[in-house]
Amino acid sequence: MEKCVFCQIVNKNKPAYIIYQNKDVTAFLDINPAAKGHVLVCPNNHIEKLNEIQHPSISNALMESLINVSNLLIQSGLCNDYSIVQANGDSACIWQNKST
Ligand SMILES: [Zn+2]
């Protein structure tokens, strides 16, 4: 799924500042951060929506990565408190300009 910008980043075909990566998940800084420390956490295999995850190993890897990335942000001094937002599909992105 190389048309997908997230897959391009995961496969290192598009530059990004990757802060965490394992065999299942890649986390990188958002190019247009909504807040300091805005990180995107993506499965390494293309999955567009949460309900499309078919293997518990992937959902477990995602949750473990969210915890690890949260600890990285806290240990770096960027934050003590944090939000985790999970968007499913283009119209679910709550921080995008809805006027377009
Ligand atoms: Zn993708």
mmCIF file of C-alpha atoms and ligand atoms in Angstrom:
data_model
loop_
_atom_site.group_PDB
_atom_site.id
_atom_site.type_symbol
_atom_site.label_atom_id
_atom_site.label_comp_id
_atom_site.label_asym_id
_atom_site.label_seq_id
_atom_site.Cartn_x
_atom_site.Cartn_y
_atom_site.Cartn_z
ATOM 1 C CA MET A 1 0.000 0.000 0.000
ATOM 2 C CA GLU A 2 2.684 2.464 -1.094
ATOM 3 C CA LYS A 3 0.155 5.211 -1.943
ATOM 4 C CA CYS A 4 -0.411 5.504 1.792
ATOM 5 C CA VAL A 5 1.912 8.116 3.311
ATOM 6 C CA PHE A 6 2.045 6.206 6.594
ATOM 7 C CA CYS A 7 3.186 3.007 4.837
ATOM 8 C CA GLN A 8 5.791 5.057 2.950
ATOM 9 C CA ILE A 9 7.135 6.325 6.278
ATOM 10 C CA VAL A 10 7.072 2.851 7.859
ATOM 11 C CA ASN A 11 8.997 1.469 4.870
ATOM 12 C CA LYS A 12 11.417 4.439 4.959
ATOM 13 C CA ASN A 13 10.377 5.602 1.485
ATOM 14 C CA LYS A 14 9.362 8.973 2.887
ATOM 15 C CA PRO A 15 11.325 10.905 5.518
ATOM 16 C CA ALA A 16 9.994 11.231 9.044
ATOM 17 C CA TYR A 17 11.382 11.602 12.535
ATOM 18 C CA ILE A 18 10.774 8.083 13.870
ATOM 19 C CA ILE A 19 10.915 7.950 17.673
ATOM 20 C CA TYR A 20 9.927 4.311 18.174
ATOM 21 C CA GLN A 21 9.753 1.232 15.970
ATOM 22 C CA ASN A 22 9.436 -2.501 16.464
ATOM 23 C CA LYS A 23 8.381 -5.359 14.175
ATOM 24 C CA ASP A 24 4.688 -4.408 14.378
ATOM 25 C CA VAL A 25 4.475 -0.664 15.015
ATOM 26 C CA THR A 26 6.168 2.604 14.015
ATOM 27 C CA ALA A 27 5.765 5.930 15.851
ATOM 28 C CA PHE A 28 6.903 9.241 14.375
ATOM 29 C CA LEU A 29 6.435 12.973 14.897
ATOM 30 C CA ASP A 30 3.463 14.525 13.090
ATOM 31 C CA ILE A 31 4.472 16.914 10.286
ATOM 32 C CA ASN A 32 1.742 19.384 11.415
ATOM 33 C CA PRO A 33 1.625 18.880 15.180
ATOM 34 C CA ALA A 34 -1.583 19.817 16.981
ATOM 35 C CA ALA A 35 0.423 19.945 20.225
ATOM 36 C CA LYS A 36 4.013 19.646 21.409
ATOM 37 C CA GLY A 37 5.009 15.994 21.204
ATOM 38 C CA HIS A 38 2.274 15.084 18.692
ATOM 39 C CA VAL A 39 3.213 11.554 17.642
ATOM 40 C CA LEU A 40 1.503 9.213 15.195
ATOM 41 C CA VAL A 41 1.576 5.525 16.141
ATOM 42 C CA CYS A 42 0.881 3.247 13.151
ATOM 43 C CA PRO A 43 0.840 -0.487 12.554
ATOM 44 C CA ASN A 44 3.629 -1.496 10.162
ATOM 45 C CA ASN A 45 1.127 -3.290 7.945
ATOM 46 C CA HIS A 46 -1.534 -1.081 6.374
ATOM 47 C CA ILE A 47 -4.670 -0.998 8.528
ATOM 48 C CA GLU A 48 -6.979 1.957 8.004
ATOM 49 C CA LYS A 49 -9.380 1.519 10.898
ATOM 50 C CA LEU A 50 -9.331 -0.017 14.362
ATOM 51 C CA ASN A 51 -12.161 -2.422 13.539
ATOM 52 C CA GLU A 52 -10.060 -3.872 10.679
ATOM 53 C CA ILE A 53 -7.456 -5.335 13.050
ATOM 54 C CA GLN A 54 -7.785 -9.103 12.777
ATOM 55 C CA HIS A 55 -5.021 -10.355 15.051
ATOM 56 C CA PRO A 56 -4.787 -9.776 18.821
ATOM 57 C CA SER A 57 -1.003 -9.616 18.425
ATOM 58 C CA ILE A 58 -1.417 -6.358 16.465
ATOM 59 C CA SER A 59 -3.879 -4.784 18.920
ATOM 60 C CA ASN A 60 -1.587 -5.819 21.788
ATOM 61 C CA ALA A 61 1.449 -4.385 19.974
ATOM 62 C CA LEU A 62 -0.392 -1.101 19.384
ATOM 63 C CA MET A 63 -1.356 -0.778 23.060
ATOM 64 C CA GLU A 64 2.152 -1.658 24.209
ATOM 65 C CA SER A 65 3.543 0.946 21.799
ATOM 66 C CA LEU A 66 1.149 3.616 23.097
ATOM 67 C CA ILE A 67 2.453 2.959 26.601
ATOM 68 C CA ASN A 68 6.081 2.990 25.451
ATOM 69 C CA VAL A 69 5.658 6.201 23.437
ATOM 70 C CA SER A 70 3.876 7.849 26.372
ATOM 71 C CA ASN A 71 6.817 6.952 28.599
ATOM 72 C CA LEU A 72 9.275 8.310 26.010
ATOM 73 C CA LEU A 73 7.432 11.645 25.924
ATOM 74 C CA ILE A 74 7.297 11.854 29.718
ATOM 75 C CA GLN A 75 10.955 10.852 30.128
ATOM 76 C CA SER A 76 11.980 13.434 27.510
ATOM 77 C CA GLY A 77 10.337 16.149 29.613
ATOM 78 C CA LEU A 78 7.777 17.075 26.932
ATOM 79 C CA CYS A 79 4.802 16.328 29.145
ATOM 80 C CA ASN A 80 3.474 14.717 32.268
ATOM 81 C CA ASP A 81 -0.126 14.523 31.117
ATOM 82 C CA TYR A 82 -1.172 13.470 27.630
ATOM 83 C CA SER A 83 -4.089 12.597 25.352
ATOM 84 C CA ILE A 84 -4.383 9.644 23.030
ATOM 85 C CA VAL A 85 -6.698 10.236 20.066
ATOM 86 C CA GLN A 86 -7.672 7.455 17.719
ATOM 87 C CA ALA A 87 -9.164 8.544 14.381
ATOM 88 C CA ASN A 88 -10.801 6.075 11.986
ATOM 89 C CA GLY A 89 -11.067 7.436 8.453
ATOM 90 C CA ASP A 90 -10.643 10.912 6.924
ATOM 91 C CA SER A 91 -13.836 12.396 8.350
ATOM 92 C CA ALA A 92 -12.847 11.276 11.857
ATOM 93 C CA CYS A 93 -9.816 13.588 12.062
ATOM 94 C CA ILE A 94 -11.084 16.016 14.680
ATOM 95 C CA TRP A 95 -8.211 18.499 14.373
ATOM 96 C CA GLN A 96 -8.460 19.047 10.614
ATOM 97 C CA ASN A 97 -10.157 22.109 9.155
ATOM 98 C CA LYS A 98 -13.710 20.936 8.426
ATOM 99 C CA SER A 99 -14.425 23.908 6.090
ATOM 100 C CA THR A 100 -12.616 22.285 3.140
HETATM 101 ZN ZN ZN B 1 -0.784 2.550 5.104
#
